Amino acid sequence: MSGSGVPEAEVPCFTSVVELMELLCGSPDDRALRTAALLRRSHPADKELQLAGLLHDVGRMLRPGDGVRHAVLAAQALRPLLGDRVARLVRAADGSGGPGGGPDDAEAVATLRRAREGAGASGPDAGVLEDWRPLLELVAAGSCRAANVIDPLGPPRGSITRTG
């Protein structure tokens, strides 16, 4: 079991942006798009916050009717692809996932929750899901690099010393 009480074998993990986009395409609700669009306007430099707004309901899509565990499931499924911060923000987005944001994320979590509330009402056009693919790919690539703190090319071979 993981620390969240969800058996590890039951936690799906996204391994690619394509896989994540396929799941998101099946969601008829555009509240997540409106949330992300609001965050893009109010916090244009915080890409991870914007993605947390887009992805806060992924757990409900993975396991409809799973109750309050949806935030925990979403965080665990997204962490390998998009990194720890996106996972923490998604987990803390609606408060049902327990403490998810770290002390540095308290303001971001509050901003995310306000954006979710604001997105509940119909508002300006939020665009289309495909608009978010480049940002998902960018953050996923950065998360992958961060996870590979060890040189992704492996340890150096041979000597790099100079002679003469």
XYZ file of C-alpha atoms in Angstrom, residues 16 28 33 46 51 58 91-92 114 116 121 158:
12
model
C 3.005 9.852 -21.885
C -17.416 16.363 -21.756
C -10.440 24.101 -19.407
C 3.241 29.416 -13.401
C -1.778 22.338 -15.522
C -8.329 13.405 -13.569
C -4.021 16.609 -4.603
C -4.709 19.783 -2.640
C -10.479 30.277 -6.354
C -12.015 26.344 -9.763
C -19.954 29.732 -13.919
C 37.227 6.083 -19.617
